[in-house]
Short mmCIF file of C-alpha atoms and ligand atoms in Angstrom, two decimals:
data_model
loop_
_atom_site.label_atom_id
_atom_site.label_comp_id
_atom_site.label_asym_id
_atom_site.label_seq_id
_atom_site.Cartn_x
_atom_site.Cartn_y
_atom_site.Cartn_z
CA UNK A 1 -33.21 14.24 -35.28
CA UNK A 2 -30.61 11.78 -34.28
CA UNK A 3 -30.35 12.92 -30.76
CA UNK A 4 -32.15 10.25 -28.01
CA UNK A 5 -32.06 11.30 -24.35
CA UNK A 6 -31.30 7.81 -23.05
CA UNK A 7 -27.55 8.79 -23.95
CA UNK A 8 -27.73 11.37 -21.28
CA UNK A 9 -30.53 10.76 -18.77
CA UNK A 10 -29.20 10.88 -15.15
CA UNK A 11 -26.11 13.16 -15.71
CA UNK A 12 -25.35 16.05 -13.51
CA UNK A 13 -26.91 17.87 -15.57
CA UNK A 14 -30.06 16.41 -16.16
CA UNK A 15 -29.96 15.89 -12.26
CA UNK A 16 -29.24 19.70 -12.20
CA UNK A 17 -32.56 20.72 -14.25
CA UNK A 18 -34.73 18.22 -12.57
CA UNK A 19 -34.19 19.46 -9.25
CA UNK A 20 -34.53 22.86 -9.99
CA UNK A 21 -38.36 21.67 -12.00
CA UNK A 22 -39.29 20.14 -8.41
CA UNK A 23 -38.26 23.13 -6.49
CA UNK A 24 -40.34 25.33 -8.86
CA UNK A 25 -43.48 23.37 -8.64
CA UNK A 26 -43.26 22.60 -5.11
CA UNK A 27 -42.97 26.31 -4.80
CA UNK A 28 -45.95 26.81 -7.36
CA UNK A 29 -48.44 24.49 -5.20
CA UNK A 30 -48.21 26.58 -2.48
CA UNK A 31 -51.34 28.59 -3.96
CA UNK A 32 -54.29 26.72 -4.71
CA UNK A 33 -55.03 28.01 -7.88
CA UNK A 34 -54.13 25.51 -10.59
CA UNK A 35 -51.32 25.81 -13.28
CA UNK A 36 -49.87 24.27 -16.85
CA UNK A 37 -46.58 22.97 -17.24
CA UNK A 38 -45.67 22.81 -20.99
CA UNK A 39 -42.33 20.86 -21.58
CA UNK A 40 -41.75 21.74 -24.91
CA UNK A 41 -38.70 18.76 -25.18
CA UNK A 42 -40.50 16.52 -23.38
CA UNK A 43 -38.61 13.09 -24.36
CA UNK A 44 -39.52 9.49 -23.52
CA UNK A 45 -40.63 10.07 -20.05
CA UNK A 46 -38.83 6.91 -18.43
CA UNK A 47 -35.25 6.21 -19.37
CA UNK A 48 -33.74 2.61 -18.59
CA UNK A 49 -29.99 3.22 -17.25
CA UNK A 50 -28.99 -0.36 -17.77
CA UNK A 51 -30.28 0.37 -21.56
CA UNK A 52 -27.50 0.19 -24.32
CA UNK A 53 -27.56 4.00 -24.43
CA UNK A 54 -27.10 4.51 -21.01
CA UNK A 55 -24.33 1.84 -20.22
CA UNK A 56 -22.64 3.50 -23.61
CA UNK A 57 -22.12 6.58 -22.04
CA UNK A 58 -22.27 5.46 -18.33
CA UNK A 59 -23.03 9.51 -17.71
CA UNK A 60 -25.32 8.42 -15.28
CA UNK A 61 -23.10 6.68 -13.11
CA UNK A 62 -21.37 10.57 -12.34
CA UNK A 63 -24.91 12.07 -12.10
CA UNK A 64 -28.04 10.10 -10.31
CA UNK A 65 -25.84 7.37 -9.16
CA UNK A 66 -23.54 9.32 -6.98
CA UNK A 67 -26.62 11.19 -4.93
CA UNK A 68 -29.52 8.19 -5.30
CA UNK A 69 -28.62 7.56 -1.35
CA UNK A 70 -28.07 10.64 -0.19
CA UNK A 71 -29.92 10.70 3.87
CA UNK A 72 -31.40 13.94 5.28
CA UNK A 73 -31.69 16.50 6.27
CA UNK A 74 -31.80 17.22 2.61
CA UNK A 75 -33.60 20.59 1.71
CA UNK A 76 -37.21 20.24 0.84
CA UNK A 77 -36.85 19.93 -3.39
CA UNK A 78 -33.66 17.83 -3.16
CA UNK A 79 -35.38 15.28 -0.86
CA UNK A 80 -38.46 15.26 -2.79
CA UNK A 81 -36.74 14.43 -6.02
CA UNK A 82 -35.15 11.93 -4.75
CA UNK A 83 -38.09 10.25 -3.25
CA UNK A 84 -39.56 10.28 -7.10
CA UNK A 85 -36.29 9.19 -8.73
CA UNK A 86 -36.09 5.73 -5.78
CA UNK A 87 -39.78 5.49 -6.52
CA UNK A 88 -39.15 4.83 -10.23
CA UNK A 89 -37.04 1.65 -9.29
CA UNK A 90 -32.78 1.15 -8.86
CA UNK A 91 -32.40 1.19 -12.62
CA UNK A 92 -34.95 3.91 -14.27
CA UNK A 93 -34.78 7.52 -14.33
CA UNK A 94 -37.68 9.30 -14.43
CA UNK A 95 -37.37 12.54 -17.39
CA UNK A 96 -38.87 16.06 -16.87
CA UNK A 97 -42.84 15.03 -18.12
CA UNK A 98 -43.01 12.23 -15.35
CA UNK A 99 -41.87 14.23 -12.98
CA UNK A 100 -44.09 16.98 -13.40
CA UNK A 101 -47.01 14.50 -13.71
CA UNK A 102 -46.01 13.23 -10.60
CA UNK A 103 -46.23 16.41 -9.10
CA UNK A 104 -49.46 17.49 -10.08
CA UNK A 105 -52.25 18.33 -8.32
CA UNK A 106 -56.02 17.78 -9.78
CA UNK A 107 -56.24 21.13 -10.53
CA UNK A 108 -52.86 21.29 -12.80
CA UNK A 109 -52.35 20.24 -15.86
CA UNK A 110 -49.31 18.75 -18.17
CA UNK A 111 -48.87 19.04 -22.13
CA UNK A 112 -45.51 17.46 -23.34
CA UNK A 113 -44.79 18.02 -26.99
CA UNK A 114 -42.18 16.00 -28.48
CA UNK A 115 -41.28 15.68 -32.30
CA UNK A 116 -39.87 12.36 -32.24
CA UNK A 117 -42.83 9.67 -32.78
CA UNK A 118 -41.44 7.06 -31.51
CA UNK A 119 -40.06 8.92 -28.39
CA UNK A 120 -43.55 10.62 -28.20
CA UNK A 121 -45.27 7.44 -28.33
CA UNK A 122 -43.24 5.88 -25.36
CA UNK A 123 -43.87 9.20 -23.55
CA UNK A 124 -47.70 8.91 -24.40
CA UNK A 125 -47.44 5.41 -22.95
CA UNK A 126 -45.98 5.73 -19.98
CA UNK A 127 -48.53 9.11 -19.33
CA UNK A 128 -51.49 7.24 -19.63
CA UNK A 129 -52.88 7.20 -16.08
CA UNK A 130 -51.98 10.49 -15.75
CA UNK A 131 -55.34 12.19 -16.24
CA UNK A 132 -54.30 15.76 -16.73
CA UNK A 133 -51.42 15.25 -18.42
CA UNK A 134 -51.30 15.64 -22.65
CA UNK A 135 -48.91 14.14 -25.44
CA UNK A 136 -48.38 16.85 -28.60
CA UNK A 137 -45.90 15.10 -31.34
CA UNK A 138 -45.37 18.45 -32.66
CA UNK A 139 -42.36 21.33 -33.08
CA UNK A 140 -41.79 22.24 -29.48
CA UNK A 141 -41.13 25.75 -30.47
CA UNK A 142 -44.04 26.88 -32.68
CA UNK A 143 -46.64 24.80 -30.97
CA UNK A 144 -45.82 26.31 -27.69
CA UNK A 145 -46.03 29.58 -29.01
CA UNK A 146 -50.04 28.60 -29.88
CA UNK A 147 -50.24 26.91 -26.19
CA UNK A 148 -49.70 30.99 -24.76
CA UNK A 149 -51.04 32.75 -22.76
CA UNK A 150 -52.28 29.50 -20.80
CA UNK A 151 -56.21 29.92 -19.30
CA UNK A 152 -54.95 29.08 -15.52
CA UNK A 153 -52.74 32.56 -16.04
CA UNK A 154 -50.20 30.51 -14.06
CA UNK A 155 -47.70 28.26 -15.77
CA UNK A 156 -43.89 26.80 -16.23
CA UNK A 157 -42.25 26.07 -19.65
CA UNK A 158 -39.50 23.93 -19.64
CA UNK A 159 -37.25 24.58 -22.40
CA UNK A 160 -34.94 21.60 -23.34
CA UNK A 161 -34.00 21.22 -26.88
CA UNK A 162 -31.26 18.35 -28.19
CA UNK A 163 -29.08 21.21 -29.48
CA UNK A 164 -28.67 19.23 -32.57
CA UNK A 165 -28.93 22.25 -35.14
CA UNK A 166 -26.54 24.72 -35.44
CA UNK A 167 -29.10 27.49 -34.76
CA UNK A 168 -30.55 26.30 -32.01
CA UNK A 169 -29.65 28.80 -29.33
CA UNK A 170 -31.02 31.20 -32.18
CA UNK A 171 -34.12 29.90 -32.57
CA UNK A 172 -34.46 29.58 -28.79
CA UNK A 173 -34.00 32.64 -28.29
CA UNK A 174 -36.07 33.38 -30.17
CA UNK A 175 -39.01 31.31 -29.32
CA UNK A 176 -38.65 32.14 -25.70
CA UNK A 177 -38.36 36.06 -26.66
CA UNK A 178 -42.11 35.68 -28.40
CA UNK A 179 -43.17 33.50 -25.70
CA UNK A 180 -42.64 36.00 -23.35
CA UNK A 181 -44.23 39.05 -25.07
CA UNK A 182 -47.81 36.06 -24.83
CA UNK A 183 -47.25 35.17 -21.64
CA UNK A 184 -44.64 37.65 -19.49
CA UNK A 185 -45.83 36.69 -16.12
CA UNK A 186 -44.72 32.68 -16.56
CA UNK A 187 -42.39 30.66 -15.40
CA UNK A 188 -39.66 29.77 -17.90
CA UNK A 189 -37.00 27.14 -17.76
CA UNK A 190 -34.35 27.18 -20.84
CA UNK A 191 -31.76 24.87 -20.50
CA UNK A 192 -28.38 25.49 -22.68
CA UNK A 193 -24.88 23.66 -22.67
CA UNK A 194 -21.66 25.61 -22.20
CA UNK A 195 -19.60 24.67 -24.80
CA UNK A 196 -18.33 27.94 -25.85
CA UNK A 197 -18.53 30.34 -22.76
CA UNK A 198 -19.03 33.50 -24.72
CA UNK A 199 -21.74 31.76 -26.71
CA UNK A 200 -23.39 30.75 -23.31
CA UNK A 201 -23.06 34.60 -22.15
CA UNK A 202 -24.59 35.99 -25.07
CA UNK A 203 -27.41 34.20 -25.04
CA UNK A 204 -28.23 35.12 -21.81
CA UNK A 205 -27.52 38.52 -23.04
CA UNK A 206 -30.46 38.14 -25.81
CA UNK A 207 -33.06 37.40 -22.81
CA UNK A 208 -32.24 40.12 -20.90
CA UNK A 209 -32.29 42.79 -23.69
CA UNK A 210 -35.58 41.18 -24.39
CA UNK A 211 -36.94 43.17 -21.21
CA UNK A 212 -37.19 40.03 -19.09
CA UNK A 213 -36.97 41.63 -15.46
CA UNK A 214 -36.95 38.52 -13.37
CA UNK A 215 -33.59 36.69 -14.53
CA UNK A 216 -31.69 34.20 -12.63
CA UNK A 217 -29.01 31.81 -13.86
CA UNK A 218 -27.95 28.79 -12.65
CA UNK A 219 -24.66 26.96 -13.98
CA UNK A 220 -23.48 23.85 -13.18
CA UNK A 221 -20.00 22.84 -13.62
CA UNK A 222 -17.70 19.35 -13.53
CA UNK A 223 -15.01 19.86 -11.15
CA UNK A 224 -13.25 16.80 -12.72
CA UNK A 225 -12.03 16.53 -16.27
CA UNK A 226 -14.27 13.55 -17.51
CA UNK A 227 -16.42 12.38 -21.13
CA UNK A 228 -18.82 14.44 -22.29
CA UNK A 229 -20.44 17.67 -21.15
CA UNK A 230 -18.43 19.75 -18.41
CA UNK A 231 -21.04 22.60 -18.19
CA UNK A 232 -24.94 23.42 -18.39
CA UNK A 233 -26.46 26.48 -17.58
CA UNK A 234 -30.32 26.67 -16.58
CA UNK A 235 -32.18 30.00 -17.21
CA UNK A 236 -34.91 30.51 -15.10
CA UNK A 237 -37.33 33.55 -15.78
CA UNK A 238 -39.43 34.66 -13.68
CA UNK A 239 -38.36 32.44 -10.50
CA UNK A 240 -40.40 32.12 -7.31
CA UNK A 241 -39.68 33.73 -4.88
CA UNK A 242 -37.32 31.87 -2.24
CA UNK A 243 -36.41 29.56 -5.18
CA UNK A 244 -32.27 30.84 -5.61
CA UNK A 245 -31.94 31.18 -1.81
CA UNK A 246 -32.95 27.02 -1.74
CA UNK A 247 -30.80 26.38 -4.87
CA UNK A 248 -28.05 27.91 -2.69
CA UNK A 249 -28.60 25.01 -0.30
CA UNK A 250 -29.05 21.86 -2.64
CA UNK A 251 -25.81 23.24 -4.67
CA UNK A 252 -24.41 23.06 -0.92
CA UNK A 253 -25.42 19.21 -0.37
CA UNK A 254 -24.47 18.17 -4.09
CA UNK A 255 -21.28 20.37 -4.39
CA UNK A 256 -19.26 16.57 -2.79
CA UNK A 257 -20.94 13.76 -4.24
CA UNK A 258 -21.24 15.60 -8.31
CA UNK A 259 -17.97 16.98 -7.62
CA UNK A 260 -19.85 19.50 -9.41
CA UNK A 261 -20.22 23.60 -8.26
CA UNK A 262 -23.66 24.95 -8.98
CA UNK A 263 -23.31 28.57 -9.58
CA UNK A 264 -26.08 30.86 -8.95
CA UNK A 265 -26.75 34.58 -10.34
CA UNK A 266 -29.16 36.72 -11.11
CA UNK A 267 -28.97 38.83 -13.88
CA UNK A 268 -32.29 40.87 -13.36
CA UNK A 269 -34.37 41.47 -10.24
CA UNK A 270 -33.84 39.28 -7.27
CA UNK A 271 -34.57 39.88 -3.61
C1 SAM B 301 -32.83 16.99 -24.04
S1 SAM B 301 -34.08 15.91 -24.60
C2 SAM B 301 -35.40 16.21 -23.50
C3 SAM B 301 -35.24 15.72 -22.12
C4 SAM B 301 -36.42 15.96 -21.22
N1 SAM B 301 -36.86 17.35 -21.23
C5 SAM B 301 -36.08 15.59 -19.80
O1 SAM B 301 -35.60 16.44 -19.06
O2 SAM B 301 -36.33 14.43 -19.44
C6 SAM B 301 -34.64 16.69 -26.06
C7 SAM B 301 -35.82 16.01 -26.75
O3 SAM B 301 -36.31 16.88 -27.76
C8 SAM B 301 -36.77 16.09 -28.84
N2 SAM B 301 -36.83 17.03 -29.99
C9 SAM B 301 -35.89 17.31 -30.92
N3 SAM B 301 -36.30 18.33 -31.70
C10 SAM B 301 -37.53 18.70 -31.25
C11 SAM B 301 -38.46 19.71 -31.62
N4 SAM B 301 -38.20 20.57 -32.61
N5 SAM B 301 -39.61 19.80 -30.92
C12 SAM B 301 -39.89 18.95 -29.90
N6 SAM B 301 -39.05 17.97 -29.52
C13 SAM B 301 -37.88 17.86 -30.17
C14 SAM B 301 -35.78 14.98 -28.95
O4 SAM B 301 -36.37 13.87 -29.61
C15 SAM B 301 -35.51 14.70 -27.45
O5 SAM B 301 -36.37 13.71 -26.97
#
């Protein structure tokens, strides 16, 4: 478990997944029955981007820094998580278990599981005045599989391992597969990277012969040749409904600034 998040916090691709998580809940508080969010990678919480990690990799500086000051009109998710990304203060970057806490009404609730302690006990720190919001140091995988099906019937897992191991998108796959046979009506976030295209595509393959009938993708790609990562893709299962058609829109407004395309397809269902 070398892998720390303060490497990466801020890229385009975090930026990527964290905009699509505030579209989704936004779009989940429009009922006003409550729901769980289970971040099953959950990280620190609060990453410091003049850190050592984060001025070793200066990823950030191509990610959150080149949209931070972006002025409306901005559609509704984009402008909200920017609002919560200035709120945190010019040089912190808020990970996926503060923004959902942020987010959350009194009649939602958060459990982050994270299997580093140390990271887990920053995380636990930083969550303490959230009242409905709960630390696991635990396997993401297996303990969300005893989380399912949640009691509010209405949920979103985020998905976000370090791929460290060199089964991961196995055992993702996996997980998410049994996840869904506990709990087929949720909403489920899986981030991958694209290293190897095919790999990527067969992946997505695995879901979908899984019988999941809501499927849409969402890949974000570097235009310029740069360090690091060029390509992430974001499975989202089970999205709500007018969700892709407002993707379409913030991949329009960050398409410029990320010199980044944000492509968009479903592979099951859609409108
Ligand atoms: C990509 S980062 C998570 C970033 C976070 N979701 C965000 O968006 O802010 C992956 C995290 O998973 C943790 N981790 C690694 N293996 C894990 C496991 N088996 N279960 C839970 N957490 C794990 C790492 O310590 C790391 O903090």
């Amino acid at each position: 478990m070398n892998y720390r998040h303060a490497y990466h916090a801020g890229n385009f691709a975090d930026v990527a997944k964290h905009i699509a998580l505030v579209a989704i809940l936004e779009y989940l508080k429009r009922k006003e029955k409550g729901f769980v969010v289970i971040d099953t990678h959950a990280g620190r919480g609060m990453y410091d981007l003049l850190g050592a990690e984060a001025t070793k990799t200066s990823e950030a500086l191509a990610g959150i820094e080149k949209i931070r000051h972006l002025q409306e009109p901005l559609p509704e998710g984009l402008a909200t998580y920017l609002d919560l990304v200035r709120a945190a203060g010019a040089s912190k970057y808020p990970g996926s278990p503060l923004i959902a806490a942020r987010l959350l009404r009194p009649q939602d609730r958060l459990v982050a599981i994270e299997k580093h302690p140390e990271e887990a006990a920053a995380l636990s720190k930083e969550l303490a005045p959230a009242p409905r919001a709960q630390v696991l140091i635990a396997d993401g995988y297996s303990r969300l599989l005893t989380l399912l099906p949640p009691y509010e019937r209405r949920g979103v897992i985020l998905v976000d391992p370090p791929f460290e191991a060199a089964d991961e998108f196995q055992v993702l796959a996996g997980t998410v597969i049994a996840a869904l046979r506990k709990f087929a009506t949720g909403v489920y976030m899986v981030w991958y990277p694209i290293k190897s295209a095919a790999r990527a595509a067969s992946f997505c393959g695995e879901l979908l012969s899984a019988g999941a009938t809501s499927l849409l993708r969402l890949e974000i790609s570097r235009e310029e040749p740069g360090q690091g990562m060029r390509a992430a893709g974001l499975l989202v299962i089970n999205p709500p409904f007018g969700f892709s058609e407002q993707m379409v829109s913030i991949g329009d407004k960050l398409k410029q600034p990320l010199a980044a395309r944000l492509g968009i397809q479903w592979l099951a269902g859609g409108p």
